[in-house]
Amino acid sequence: MTHYLLVANWKMNGLAGDIDEAIRIADGCTHPNHQVVICPPAPLLSRMSTILDHENVHLGGQDCHSSKSGAHTGDHSAQMLADAGANYVILGHSERRAFHHETSELINLKAQAAWQAGLTVIICVGESESERLEGRETEIVGDQLSANIPVPESGKGRLVVAYEPVWAIGTGRVAEKAEIANMHQFIFQFCQRHLASEDSIPILYGGSVNATNAVDIFSVPHVSGALVGGASLKAKTFNPIFHSLPN
Ligand code: PGA
């Protein structure tokens, strides 16, 4: 039976009162083989991890620093995320690449730190609209993947790739099934070429995923789940996506 992973990226949304929503997600998303990861803003992690006691739900951060500690005002380390109850961290989200000028090299340093801290890393990759119009989408995604694959010993079995075309994030525009299929096939083959065959890496799709388009997206080969932004903030929009996962 296939294992699927559904990741809720709350971005910069959520206060203590919204932990109830996470509980509704955890209560509503149970399946013996499917896993949910909720990534709230860092200040909520610790409290959420104390309150949420569900085997089917893990927690994740949305970023971490590449150092363990030090004079980095406003940042937090991977170890701090783990200490606050996280098992995962999203790295290289296109919003961080764009607004914080993160390069693939920096993202790799963060990934190394995250693996050292025992976290599973969800690396986001994806092309902009102009890059796709120029026909450069696999070149861009290939470059982004190259920074983190092959995976070092410390990260064995703890890498997830999320393909998120930048033009599909928060826009309501989902990539065509054929576009998703081509890119997931490309990522799958890239991983096969650079990793030992026993390591199969989950490849998530992200970008305007909702209950209406989820069944179609999950029917695409090599799609192992989704990274969900806007629709992940409420159980009533997130849980139906979970229930669209194939059995
Ligand atoms: P979206 O965000 O579902 O709101 O498009 C996805 C993401 O940025 O991870």
PDB file of N, CA and C in Angstrom, residues 28-88:
ATOM      1  N   GLY A  28      -9.384  14.597  12.304  1.00  0.00           N
ATOM      2  CA  GLY A  28     -10.092  14.266  11.055  1.00  0.00           C
ATOM      3  C   GLY A  28      -9.222  13.562  10.026  1.00  0.00           C
ATOM      4  N   CYS A  29      -7.927  13.507  10.255  1.00  0.00           N
ATOM      5  CA  CYS A  29      -7.027  12.949   9.230  1.00  0.00           C
ATOM      6  C   CYS A  29      -6.342  11.701   9.737  1.00  0.00           C
ATOM      7  N   THR A  30      -7.083  10.624   9.876  1.00  0.00           N
ATOM      8  CA  THR A  30      -6.454   9.389  10.331  1.00  0.00           C
ATOM      9  C   THR A  30      -6.527   8.343   9.224  1.00  0.00           C
ATOM     10  N   HIS A  31      -5.430   7.704   8.994  1.00  0.00           N
ATOM     11  CA  HIS A  31      -5.339   6.632   7.995  1.00  0.00           C
ATOM     12  C   HIS A  31      -4.084   5.846   8.348  1.00  0.00           C
ATOM     13  N   PRO A  32      -4.158   4.513   8.310  1.00  0.00           N
ATOM     14  CA  PRO A  32      -3.003   3.736   8.778  1.00  0.00           C
ATOM     15  C   PRO A  32      -1.714   4.018   8.007  1.00  0.00           C
ATOM     16  N   ASN A  33      -1.825   4.452   6.747  1.00  0.00           N
ATOM     17  CA  ASN A  33      -0.602   4.612   5.940  1.00  0.00           C
ATOM     18  C   ASN A  33      -0.304   6.030   5.515  1.00  0.00           C
ATOM     19  N   HIS A  34      -1.164   6.950   5.838  1.00  0.00           N
ATOM     20  CA  HIS A  34      -0.924   8.329   5.408  1.00  0.00           C
ATOM     21  C   HIS A  34      -0.546   9.184   6.617  1.00  0.00           C
ATOM     22  N   GLN A  35       0.319  10.160   6.335  1.00  0.00           N
ATOM     23  CA  GLN A  35       0.877  10.976   7.412  1.00  0.00           C
ATOM     24  C   GLN A  35       0.585  12.449   7.153  1.00  0.00           C
ATOM     25  N   VAL A  36       0.251  13.174   8.210  1.00  0.00           N
ATOM     26  CA  VAL A  36       0.076  14.629   8.108  1.00  0.00           C
ATOM     27  C   VAL A  36       1.218  15.306   8.857  1.00  0.00           C
ATOM     28  N   VAL A  37       1.732  16.379   8.280  1.00  0.00           N
ATOM     29  CA  VAL A  37       2.719  17.214   8.974  1.00  0.00           C
ATOM     30  C   VAL A  37       2.149  18.631   9.015  1.00  0.00           C
ATOM     31  N   ILE A  38       2.015  19.185  10.202  1.00  0.00           N
ATOM     32  CA  ILE A  38       1.552  20.578  10.324  1.00  0.00           C
ATOM     33  C   ILE A  38       2.767  21.452  10.624  1.00  0.00           C
ATOM     34  N   CYS A  39       2.942  22.484   9.812  1.00  0.00           N
ATOM     35  CA  CYS A  39       4.066  23.414   9.992  1.00  0.00           C
ATOM     36  C   CYS A  39       3.506  24.781  10.372  1.00  0.00           C
ATOM     37  N   PRO A  40       3.348  25.022  11.673  1.00  0.00           N
ATOM     38  CA  PRO A  40       2.829  26.310  12.124  1.00  0.00           C
ATOM     39  C   PRO A  40       3.979  27.313  12.207  1.00  0.00           C
ATOM     40  N   PRO A  41       3.697  28.590  12.444  1.00  0.00           N
ATOM     41  CA  PRO A  41       4.789  29.529  12.719  1.00  0.00           C
ATOM     42  C   PRO A  41       5.570  29.042  13.946  1.00  0.00           C
ATOM     43  N   ALA A  42       6.880  29.284  13.970  1.00  0.00           N
ATOM     44  CA  ALA A  42       7.741  28.736  15.026  1.00  0.00           C
ATOM     45  C   ALA A  42       7.248  29.029  16.456  1.00  0.00           C
ATOM     46  N   PRO A  43       6.718  30.242  16.733  1.00  0.00           N
ATOM     47  CA  PRO A  43       6.294  30.492  18.127  1.00  0.00           C
ATOM     48  C   PRO A  43       5.176  29.560  18.618  1.00  0.00           C
ATOM     49  N   LEU A  44       4.465  28.910  17.677  1.00  0.00           N
ATOM     50  CA  LEU A  44       3.370  28.019  18.107  1.00  0.00           C
ATOM     51  C   LEU A  44       3.811  26.572  18.319  1.00  0.00           C
ATOM     52  N   LEU A  45       5.000  26.250  17.818  1.00  0.00           N
ATOM     53  CA  LEU A  45       5.392  24.828  17.767  1.00  0.00           C
ATOM     54  C   LEU A  45       5.324  24.124  19.111  1.00  0.00           C
ATOM     55  N   SER A  46       5.971  24.766  20.087  1.00  0.00           N
ATOM     56  CA  SER A  46       6.110  24.097  21.360  1.00  0.00           C
ATOM     57  C   SER A  46       4.742  23.817  21.991  1.00  0.00           C
ATOM     58  N   ARG A  47       3.888  24.854  21.967  1.00  0.00           N
ATOM     59  CA  ARG A  47       2.561  24.684  22.569  1.00  0.00           C
ATOM     60  C   ARG A  47       1.744  23.638  21.798  1.00  0.00           C
ATOM     61  N   MET A  48       1.872  23.695  20.464  1.00  0.00           N
ATOM     62  CA  MET A  48       1.113  22.728  19.654  1.00  0.00           C
ATOM     63  C   MET A  48       1.587  21.307  19.942  1.00  0.00           C
ATOM     64  N   SER A  49       2.886  21.153  20.133  1.00  0.00           N
ATOM     65  CA  SER A  49       3.387  19.794  20.354  1.00  0.00           C
ATOM     66  C   SER A  49       2.982  19.261  21.721  1.00  0.00           C
ATOM     67  N   THR A  50       2.791  20.153  22.686  1.00  0.00           N
ATOM     68  CA  THR A  50       2.335  19.693  24.003  1.00  0.00           C
ATOM     69  C   THR A  50       0.872  19.263  23.938  1.00  0.00           C
ATOM     70  N   ILE A  51       0.107  19.980  23.119  1.00  0.00           N
ATOM     71  CA  ILE A  51      -1.339  19.723  23.092  1.00  0.00           C
ATOM     72  C   ILE A  51      -1.699  18.577  22.148  1.00  0.00           C
ATOM     73  N   LEU A  52      -1.014  18.518  20.985  1.00  0.00           N
ATOM     74  CA  LEU A  52      -1.362  17.500  19.986  1.00  0.00           C
ATOM     75  C   LEU A  52      -0.710  16.175  20.365  1.00  0.00           C
ATOM     76  N   ASP A  53      -1.520  15.171  20.540  1.00  0.00           N
ATOM     77  CA  ASP A  53      -0.992  13.867  20.924  1.00  0.00           C
ATOM     78  C   ASP A  53      -1.561  12.832  19.956  1.00  0.00           C
ATOM     79  N   HIS A  54      -1.237  13.005  18.677  1.00  0.00           N
ATOM     80  CA  HIS A  54      -1.809  12.145  17.648  1.00  0.00           C
ATOM     81  C   HIS A  54      -0.671  11.486  16.881  1.00  0.00           C
ATOM     82  N   GLU A  55      -0.698  10.153  16.817  1.00  0.00           N
ATOM     83  CA  GLU A  55       0.395   9.445  16.137  1.00  0.00           C
ATOM     84  C   GLU A  55       0.467   9.754  14.653  1.00  0.00           C
ATOM     85  N   ASN A  56      -0.697  10.098  14.064  1.00  0.00           N
ATOM     86  CA  ASN A  56      -0.746  10.319  12.615  1.00  0.00           C
ATOM     87  C   ASN A  56      -0.276  11.710  12.210  1.00  0.00           C
ATOM     88  N   VAL A  57      -0.001  12.572  13.189  1.00  0.00           N
ATOM     89  CA  VAL A  57       0.369  13.951  12.869  1.00  0.00           C
ATOM     90  C   VAL A  57       1.735  14.278  13.448  1.00  0.00           C
ATOM     91  N   HIS A  58       2.625  14.767  12.576  1.00  0.00           N
ATOM     92  CA  HIS A  58       3.907  15.282  13.022  1.00  0.00           C
ATOM     93  C   HIS A  58       3.915  16.791  12.847  1.00  0.00           C
ATOM     94  N   LEU A  59       4.903  17.432  13.459  1.00  0.00           N
ATOM     95  CA  LEU A  59       5.021  18.881  13.329  1.00  0.00           C
ATOM     96  C   LEU A  59       6.302  19.238  12.595  1.00  0.00           C
ATOM     97  N   GLY A  60       6.268  20.417  11.955  1.00  0.00           N
ATOM     98  CA  GLY A  60       7.465  20.862  11.241  1.00  0.00           C
ATOM     99  C   GLY A  60       7.649  22.358  11.369  1.00  0.00           C
ATOM    100  N   GLY A  61       8.895  22.796  11.161  1.00  0.00           N
ATOM    101  CA  GLY A  61       9.188  24.218  11.063  1.00  0.00           C
ATOM    102  C   GLY A  61       9.118  24.651   9.609  1.00  0.00           C
ATOM    103  N   GLN A  62       9.199  25.954   9.396  1.00  0.00           N
ATOM    104  CA  GLN A  62       9.116  26.488   8.028  1.00  0.00           C
ATOM    105  C   GLN A  62      10.464  26.987   7.516  1.00  0.00           C
ATOM    106  N   ASP A  63      11.468  26.968   8.391  1.00  0.00           N
ATOM    107  CA  ASP A  63      12.805  27.425   8.030  1.00  0.00           C
ATOM    108  C   ASP A  63      13.707  27.142   9.239  1.00  0.00           C
ATOM    109  N   CYS A  64      15.012  27.135   9.039  1.00  0.00           N
ATOM    110  CA  CYS A  64      15.935  27.129  10.182  1.00  0.00           C
ATOM    111  C   CYS A  64      17.228  27.785   9.740  1.00  0.00           C
ATOM    112  N   HIS A  65      18.050  28.149  10.701  1.00  0.00           N
ATOM    113  CA  HIS A  65      19.373  28.703  10.402  1.00  0.00           C
ATOM    114  C   HIS A  65      20.335  27.550  10.128  1.00  0.00           C
ATOM    115  N   SER A  66      21.452  27.876   9.466  1.00  0.00           N
ATOM    116  CA  SER A  66      22.429  26.820   9.163  1.00  0.00           C
ATOM    117  C   SER A  66      23.374  26.561  10.344  1.00  0.00           C
ATOM    118  N   SER A  67      23.383  27.483  11.333  1.00  0.00           N
ATOM    119  CA  SER A  67      24.240  27.271  12.511  1.00  0.00           C
ATOM    120  C   SER A  67      23.427  26.702  13.669  1.00  0.00           C
ATOM    121  N   LYS A  68      24.159  26.123  14.632  1.00  0.00           N
ATOM    122  CA  LYS A  68      23.487  25.524  15.795  1.00  0.00           C
ATOM    123  C   LYS A  68      23.017  26.576  16.777  1.00  0.00           C
ATOM    124  N   SER A  69      23.795  27.653  16.904  1.00  0.00           N
ATOM    125  CA  SER A  69      23.471  28.711  17.863  1.00  0.00           C
ATOM    126  C   SER A  69      24.364  29.900  17.537  1.00  0.00           C
ATOM    127  N   GLY A  70      24.159  31.008  18.229  1.00  0.00           N
ATOM    128  CA  GLY A  70      25.078  32.131  18.021  1.00  0.00           C
ATOM    129  C   GLY A  70      24.364  33.457  17.852  1.00  0.00           C
ATOM    130  N   ALA A  71      25.132  34.430  17.379  1.00  0.00           N
ATOM    131  CA  ALA A  71      24.629  35.801  17.270  1.00  0.00           C
ATOM    132  C   ALA A  71      23.864  35.982  15.955  1.00  0.00           C
ATOM    133  N   HIS A  72      22.638  35.475  15.930  1.00  0.00           N
ATOM    134  CA  HIS A  72      21.795  35.559  14.730  1.00  0.00           C
ATOM    135  C   HIS A  72      20.412  36.027  15.162  1.00  0.00           C
ATOM    136  N   THR A  73      20.323  37.302  15.496  1.00  0.00           N
ATOM    137  CA  THR A  73      19.090  37.851  16.049  1.00  0.00           C
ATOM    138  C   THR A  73      17.888  37.538  15.147  1.00  0.00           C
ATOM    139  N   GLY A  74      16.874  36.989  15.750  1.00  0.00           N
ATOM    140  CA  GLY A  74      15.636  36.727  15.013  1.00  0.00           C
ATOM    141  C   GLY A  74      15.582  35.361  14.365  1.00  0.00           C
ATOM    142  N   ASP A  75      16.695  34.629  14.361  1.00  0.00           N
ATOM    143  CA  ASP A  75      16.694  33.309  13.717  1.00  0.00           C
ATOM    144  C   ASP A  75      16.506  32.197  14.739  1.00  0.00           C
ATOM    145  N   HIS A  76      16.235  30.994  14.246  1.00  0.00           N
ATOM    146  CA  HIS A  76      16.213  29.829  15.134  1.00  0.00           C
ATOM    147  C   HIS A  76      16.913  28.673  14.438  1.00  0.00           C
ATOM    148  N   SER A  77      17.508  27.799  15.234  1.00  0.00           N
ATOM    149  CA  SER A  77      18.282  26.679  14.670  1.00  0.00           C
ATOM    150  C   SER A  77      17.381  25.451  14.500  1.00  0.00           C
ATOM    151  N   ALA A  78      17.927  24.483  13.751  1.00  0.00           N
ATOM    152  CA  ALA A  78      17.215  23.223  13.545  1.00  0.00           C
ATOM    153  C   ALA A  78      17.025  22.489  14.874  1.00  0.00           C
ATOM    154  N   GLN A  79      18.065  22.575  15.712  1.00  0.00           N
ATOM    155  CA  GLN A  79      18.000  21.924  17.031  1.00  0.00           C
ATOM    156  C   GLN A  79      16.853  22.499  17.868  1.00  0.00           C
ATOM    157  N   MET A  80      16.655  23.818  17.734  1.00  0.00           N
ATOM    158  CA  MET A  80      15.563  24.466  18.483  1.00  0.00           C
ATOM    159  C   MET A  80      14.202  23.964  17.992  1.00  0.00           C
ATOM    160  N   LEU A  81      14.100  23.746  16.671  1.00  0.00           N
ATOM    161  CA  LEU A  81      12.838  23.211  16.139  1.00  0.00           C
ATOM    162  C   LEU A  81      12.590  21.811  16.711  1.00  0.00           C
ATOM    163  N   ALA A  82      13.659  20.990  16.705  1.00  0.00           N
ATOM    164  CA  ALA A  82      13.512  19.630  17.232  1.00  0.00           C
ATOM    165  C   ALA A  82      13.150  19.679  18.712  1.00  0.00           C
ATOM    166  N   ASP A  83      13.798  20.591  19.415  1.00  0.00           N
ATOM    167  CA  ASP A  83      13.561  20.743  20.856  1.00  0.00           C
ATOM    168  C   ASP A  83      12.112  21.170  21.139  1.00  0.00           C
ATOM    169  N   ALA A  84      11.535  21.923  20.183  1.00  0.00           N
ATOM    170  CA  ALA A  84      10.150  22.405  20.351  1.00  0.00           C
ATOM    171  C   ALA A  84       9.123  21.374  19.887  1.00  0.00           C
ATOM    172  N   GLY A  85       9.600  20.218  19.389  1.00  0.00           N
ATOM    173  CA  GLY A  85       8.655  19.147  19.038  1.00  0.00           C
ATOM    174  C   GLY A  85       8.530  18.877  17.553  1.00  0.00           C
ATOM    175  N   ALA A  86       9.372  19.520  16.724  1.00  0.00           N
ATOM    176  CA  ALA A  86       9.275  19.292  15.280  1.00  0.00           C
ATOM    177  C   ALA A  86      10.067  18.063  14.858  1.00  0.00           C
ATOM    178  N   ASN A  87       9.542  17.365  13.839  1.00  0.00           N
ATOM    179  CA  ASN A  87      10.277  16.264  13.201  1.00  0.00           C
ATOM    180  C   ASN A  87      10.688  16.619  11.776  1.00  0.00           C
ATOM    181  N   TYR A  88      10.091  17.684  11.248  1.00  0.00           N
ATOM    182  CA  TYR A  88      10.317  18.081   9.851  1.00  0.00           C
ATOM    183  C   TYR A  88      10.696  19.555   9.803  1.00  0.00           C
TER     184      TYR A  88
END
